[in-house]
Tab-separated table of C-alpha atoms and ligand atoms in Angstrom:
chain	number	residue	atom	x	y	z
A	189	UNK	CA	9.954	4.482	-0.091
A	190	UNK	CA	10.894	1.683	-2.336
A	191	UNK	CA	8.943	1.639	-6.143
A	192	UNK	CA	7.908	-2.061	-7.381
A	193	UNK	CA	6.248	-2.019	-10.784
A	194	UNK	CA	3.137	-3.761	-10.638
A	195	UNK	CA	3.238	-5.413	-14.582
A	196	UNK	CA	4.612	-8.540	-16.419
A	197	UNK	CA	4.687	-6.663	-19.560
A	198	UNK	CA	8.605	-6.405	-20.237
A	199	UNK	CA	8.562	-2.936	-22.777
A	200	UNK	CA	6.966	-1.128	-19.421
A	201	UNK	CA	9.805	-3.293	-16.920
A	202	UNK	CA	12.273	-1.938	-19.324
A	203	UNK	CA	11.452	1.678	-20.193
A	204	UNK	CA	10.632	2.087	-15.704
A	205	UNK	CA	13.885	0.983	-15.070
A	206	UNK	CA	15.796	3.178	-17.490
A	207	UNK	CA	14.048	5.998	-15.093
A	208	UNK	CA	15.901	4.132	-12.159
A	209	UNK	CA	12.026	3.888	-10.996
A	210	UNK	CA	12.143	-0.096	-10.204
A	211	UNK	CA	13.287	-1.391	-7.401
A	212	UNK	CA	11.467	-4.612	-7.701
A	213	UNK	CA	8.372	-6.281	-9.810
A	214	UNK	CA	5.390	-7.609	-8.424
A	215	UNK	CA	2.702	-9.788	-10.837
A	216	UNK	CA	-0.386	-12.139	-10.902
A	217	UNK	CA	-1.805	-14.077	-12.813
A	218	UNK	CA	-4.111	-11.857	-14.360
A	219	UNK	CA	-1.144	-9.731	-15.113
A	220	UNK	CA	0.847	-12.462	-16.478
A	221	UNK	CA	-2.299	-14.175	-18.971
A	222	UNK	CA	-2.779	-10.826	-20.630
A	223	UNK	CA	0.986	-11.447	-21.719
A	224	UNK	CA	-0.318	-14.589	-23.677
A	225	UNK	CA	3.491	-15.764	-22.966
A	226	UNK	CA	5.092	-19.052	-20.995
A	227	UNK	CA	4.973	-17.550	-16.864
A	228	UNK	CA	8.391	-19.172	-16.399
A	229	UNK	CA	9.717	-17.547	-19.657
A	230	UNK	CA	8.125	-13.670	-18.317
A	231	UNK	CA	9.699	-14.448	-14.653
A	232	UNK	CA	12.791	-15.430	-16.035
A	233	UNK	CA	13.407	-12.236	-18.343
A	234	UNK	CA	12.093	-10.431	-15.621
A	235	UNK	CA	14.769	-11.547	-12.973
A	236	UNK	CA	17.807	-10.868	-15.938
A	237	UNK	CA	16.109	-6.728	-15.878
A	238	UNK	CA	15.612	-5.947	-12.483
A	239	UNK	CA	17.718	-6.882	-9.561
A	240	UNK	CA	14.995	-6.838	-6.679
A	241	UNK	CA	12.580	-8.832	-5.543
A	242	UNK	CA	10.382	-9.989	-8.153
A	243	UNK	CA	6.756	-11.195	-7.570
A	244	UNK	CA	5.566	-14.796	-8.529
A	245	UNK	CA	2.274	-16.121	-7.527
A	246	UNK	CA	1.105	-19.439	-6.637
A	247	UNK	CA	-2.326	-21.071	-8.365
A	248	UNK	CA	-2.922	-24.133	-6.347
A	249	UNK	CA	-4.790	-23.327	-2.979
A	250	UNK	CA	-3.885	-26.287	-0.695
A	251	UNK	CA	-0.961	-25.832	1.445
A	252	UNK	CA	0.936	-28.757	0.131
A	253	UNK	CA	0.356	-27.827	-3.788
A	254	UNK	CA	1.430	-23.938	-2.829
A	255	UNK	CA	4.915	-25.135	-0.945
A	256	UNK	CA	5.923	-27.326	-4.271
A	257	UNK	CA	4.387	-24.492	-6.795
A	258	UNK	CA	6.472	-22.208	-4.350
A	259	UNK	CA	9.496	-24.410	-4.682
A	260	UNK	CA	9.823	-24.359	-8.074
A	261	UNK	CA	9.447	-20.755	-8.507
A	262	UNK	CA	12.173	-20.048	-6.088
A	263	UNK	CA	14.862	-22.456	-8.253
A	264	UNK	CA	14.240	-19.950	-11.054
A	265	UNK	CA	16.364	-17.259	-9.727
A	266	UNK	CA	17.329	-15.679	-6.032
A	267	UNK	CA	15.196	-12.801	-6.482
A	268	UNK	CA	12.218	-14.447	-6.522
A	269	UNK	CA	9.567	-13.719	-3.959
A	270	UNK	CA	6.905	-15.975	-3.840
A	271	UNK	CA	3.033	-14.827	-3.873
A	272	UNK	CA	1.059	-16.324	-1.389
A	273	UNK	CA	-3.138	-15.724	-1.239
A	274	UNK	CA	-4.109	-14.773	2.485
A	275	UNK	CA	-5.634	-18.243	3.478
A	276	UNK	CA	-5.858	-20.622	6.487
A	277	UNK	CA	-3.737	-22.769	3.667
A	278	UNK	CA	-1.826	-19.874	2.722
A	279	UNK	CA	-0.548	-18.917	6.156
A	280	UNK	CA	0.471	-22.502	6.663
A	281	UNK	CA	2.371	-22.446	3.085
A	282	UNK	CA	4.233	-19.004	4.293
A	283	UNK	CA	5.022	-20.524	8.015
A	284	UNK	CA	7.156	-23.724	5.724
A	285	UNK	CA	8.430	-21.822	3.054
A	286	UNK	CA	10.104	-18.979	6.107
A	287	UNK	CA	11.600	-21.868	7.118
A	288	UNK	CA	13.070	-23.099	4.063
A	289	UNK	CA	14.158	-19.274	3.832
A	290	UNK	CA	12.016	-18.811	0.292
A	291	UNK	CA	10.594	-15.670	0.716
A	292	UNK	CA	7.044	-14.958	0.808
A	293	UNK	CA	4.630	-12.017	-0.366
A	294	UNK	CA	1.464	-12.687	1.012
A	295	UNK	CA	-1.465	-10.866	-1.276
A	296	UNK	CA	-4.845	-10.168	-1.308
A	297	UNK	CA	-4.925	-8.177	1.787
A	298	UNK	CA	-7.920	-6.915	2.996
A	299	UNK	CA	-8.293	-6.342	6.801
A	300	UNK	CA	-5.468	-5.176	9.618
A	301	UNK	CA	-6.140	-8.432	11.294
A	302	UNK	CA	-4.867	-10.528	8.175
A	303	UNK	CA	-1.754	-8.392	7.846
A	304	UNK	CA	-1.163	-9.294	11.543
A	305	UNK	CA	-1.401	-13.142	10.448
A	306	UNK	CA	0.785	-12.784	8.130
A	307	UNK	CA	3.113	-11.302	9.646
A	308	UNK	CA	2.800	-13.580	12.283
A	309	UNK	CA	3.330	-16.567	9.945
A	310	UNK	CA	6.946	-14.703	8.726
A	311	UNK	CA	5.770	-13.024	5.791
A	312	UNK	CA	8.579	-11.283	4.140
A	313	UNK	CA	5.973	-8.752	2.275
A	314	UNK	CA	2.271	-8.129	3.010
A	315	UNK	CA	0.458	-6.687	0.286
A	316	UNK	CA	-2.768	-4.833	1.177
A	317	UNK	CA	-5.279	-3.805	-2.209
A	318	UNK	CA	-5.913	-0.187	-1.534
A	319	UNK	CA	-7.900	0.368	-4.993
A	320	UNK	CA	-9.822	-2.528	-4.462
A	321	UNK	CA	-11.638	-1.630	-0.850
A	322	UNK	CA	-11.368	2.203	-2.710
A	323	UNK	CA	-14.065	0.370	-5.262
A	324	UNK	CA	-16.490	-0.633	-2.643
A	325	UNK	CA	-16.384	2.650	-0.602
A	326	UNK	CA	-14.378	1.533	1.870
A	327	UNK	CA	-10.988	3.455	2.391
A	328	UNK	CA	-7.976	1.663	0.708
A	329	UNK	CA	-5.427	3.855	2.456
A	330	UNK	CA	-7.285	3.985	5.634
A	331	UNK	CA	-5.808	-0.037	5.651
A	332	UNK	CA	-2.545	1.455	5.369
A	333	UNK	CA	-2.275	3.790	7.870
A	334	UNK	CA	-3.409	0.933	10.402
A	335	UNK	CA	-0.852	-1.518	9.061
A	336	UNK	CA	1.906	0.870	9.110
A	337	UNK	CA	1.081	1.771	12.989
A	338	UNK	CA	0.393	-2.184	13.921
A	339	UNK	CA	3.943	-3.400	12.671
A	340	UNK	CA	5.763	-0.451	13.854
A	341	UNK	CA	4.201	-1.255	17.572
A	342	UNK	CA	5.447	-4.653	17.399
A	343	UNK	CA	9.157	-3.924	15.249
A	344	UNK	CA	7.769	-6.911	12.569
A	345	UNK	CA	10.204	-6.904	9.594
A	346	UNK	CA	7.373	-7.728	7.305
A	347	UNK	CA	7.369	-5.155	4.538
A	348	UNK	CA	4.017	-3.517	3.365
A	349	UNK	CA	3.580	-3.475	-0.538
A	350	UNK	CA	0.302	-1.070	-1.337
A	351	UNK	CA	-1.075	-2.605	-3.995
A	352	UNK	CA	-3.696	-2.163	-6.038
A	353	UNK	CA	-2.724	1.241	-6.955
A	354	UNK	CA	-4.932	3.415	-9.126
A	355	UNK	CA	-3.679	7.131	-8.715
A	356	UNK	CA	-0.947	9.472	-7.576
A	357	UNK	CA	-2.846	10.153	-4.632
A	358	UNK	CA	-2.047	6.417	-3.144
A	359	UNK	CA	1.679	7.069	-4.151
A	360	UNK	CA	1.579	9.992	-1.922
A	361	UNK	CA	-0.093	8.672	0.822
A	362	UNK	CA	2.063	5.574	0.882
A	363	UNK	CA	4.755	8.008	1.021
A	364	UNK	CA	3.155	10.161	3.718
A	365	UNK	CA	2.551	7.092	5.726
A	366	UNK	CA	5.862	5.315	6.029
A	367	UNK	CA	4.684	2.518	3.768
A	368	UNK	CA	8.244	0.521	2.785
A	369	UNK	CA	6.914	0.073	-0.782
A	370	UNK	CA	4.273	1.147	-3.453
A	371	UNK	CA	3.988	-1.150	-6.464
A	372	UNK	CA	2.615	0.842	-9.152
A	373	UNK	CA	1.605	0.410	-12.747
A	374	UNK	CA	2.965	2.066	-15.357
A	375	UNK	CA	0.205	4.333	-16.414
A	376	UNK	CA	0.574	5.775	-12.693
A	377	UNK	CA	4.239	5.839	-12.853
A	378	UNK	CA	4.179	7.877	-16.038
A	379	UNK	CA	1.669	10.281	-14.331
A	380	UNK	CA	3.708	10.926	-11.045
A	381	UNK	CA	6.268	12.777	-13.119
A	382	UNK	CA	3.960	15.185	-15.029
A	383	UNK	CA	2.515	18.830	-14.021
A	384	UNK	CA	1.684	21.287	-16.727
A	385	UNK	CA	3.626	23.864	-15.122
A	386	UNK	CA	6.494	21.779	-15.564
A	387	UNK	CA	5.535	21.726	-19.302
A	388	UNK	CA	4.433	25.053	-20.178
A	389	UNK	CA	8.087	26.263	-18.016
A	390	UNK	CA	10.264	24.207	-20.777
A	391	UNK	CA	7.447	25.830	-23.634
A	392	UNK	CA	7.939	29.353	-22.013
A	393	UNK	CA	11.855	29.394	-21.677
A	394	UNK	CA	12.412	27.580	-25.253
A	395	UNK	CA	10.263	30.208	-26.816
A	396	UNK	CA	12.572	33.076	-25.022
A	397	UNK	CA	15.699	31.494	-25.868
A	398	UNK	CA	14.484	30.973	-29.386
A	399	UNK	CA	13.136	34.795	-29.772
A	400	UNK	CA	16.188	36.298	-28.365
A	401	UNK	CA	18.280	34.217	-30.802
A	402	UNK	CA	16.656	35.964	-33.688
B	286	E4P	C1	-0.438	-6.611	-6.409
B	286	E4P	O1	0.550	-7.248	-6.202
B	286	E4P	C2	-1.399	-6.882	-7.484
B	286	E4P	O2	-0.722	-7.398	-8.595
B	286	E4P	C3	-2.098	-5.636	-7.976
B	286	E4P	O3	-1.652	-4.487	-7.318
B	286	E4P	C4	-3.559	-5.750	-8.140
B	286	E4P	O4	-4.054	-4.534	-8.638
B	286	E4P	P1	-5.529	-4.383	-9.249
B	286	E4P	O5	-6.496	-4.345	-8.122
B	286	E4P	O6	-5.478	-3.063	-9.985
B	286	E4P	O7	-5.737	-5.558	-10.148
């Protein structure tokens, strides 16, 4: 399974990839305002880090307005994939921009039957919000499981980004699942690679080695 960090915060892009944990970069624009920087500027420092596909999103909601917006993000660099909201608009954005070979990430995924549309339109990535339907009592990796069966019946080549990812426990799962990609924030990547066994090991054998040396 492929890791995306989900962040337009450089420091985390940076210190994730010195792990070798990022194999692409997803953002919105929530992500990008708490930046307080230019969007262009973070995409393009983004794209000179990582070499993967890199996450830009749209802001205008009419077809024609997302296929320019979508345009001009692509001109920025050849890793960019552009974020598409999953929309009667939307769809038709991603059907002309799969034909201009841009490629798409269509987000805001909620329901099997909209990851079927968008696959249908020629999404290149589908991302479905796990923690968000997790926040509502509704199973966020439930989605997954479904999505993972759908495309597999019908060999689409969209890839399925879980997104929305709040713990270890959705890493897993995507894992367990066959999901092609988890795009995880940093606070979860950080956790993945503790256990306090792991911790009190290295406290336990420095302590022998330290004793013995005396
Ligand atoms: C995905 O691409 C989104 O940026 C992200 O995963 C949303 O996560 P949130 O629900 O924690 O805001």
């Amino acid at each position: 399974m492929k890791f995306f960090i989900d962040t337009a915060n450089i420091d985390e892009i940076k210190e994730a990839n010195a792990m070798g944990m990022v194999d692409g970069v997803t953002t919105n624009p929530s992500l990008i305002a708490k930046e307080g920087r230019d969007f262009k500027e973070i995409i393009t420092e983004i794209c000179a880090i990582v070499d993967g596909p890199i996450s830009a999103e749209v802001i205008r909601l009419d077809t024609e307005g997302m296929v320019r917006e979508a345009r001009e993000l692509a001109k920025i660099h050849k890793n960019i994939v552009v974020k598409i909201p999953m929309t009667i608009d939307g769809l038709k954005a991603v059907r002309q921009l799969t034909a201009d070979g841009i490629k798409t990430n269509v987000t805001l995924v909620f329901s099997p039957l909209q990851a079927l549309m968008a696959a249908k339109a020629g999404a290149t990535y589908v991302s479905p919000f796990v923690g968000r339907l997790d926040d509502l009592a509704q199973e966020g990796m439930a989605l997954i499981e479904q999505l993972v069966e759908m495309y597999s019946n019908y060999a689409f080549e969209t890839e399925i980004i879980v997104a929305s990812v709040r713990n270890p426990i959705h890493v897993l799962e995507s894992a367990l699942m066959g999901a092609d990609i988890a795009t995880i924030p940093f606070n979860v990547l950080s956790k993945l690679a503790a256990h306090p066994l792991t911790d009190k090991g290295i406290k336990a054998f420095l302590d022998d080695w330290n004793k013995a040396k005396k």
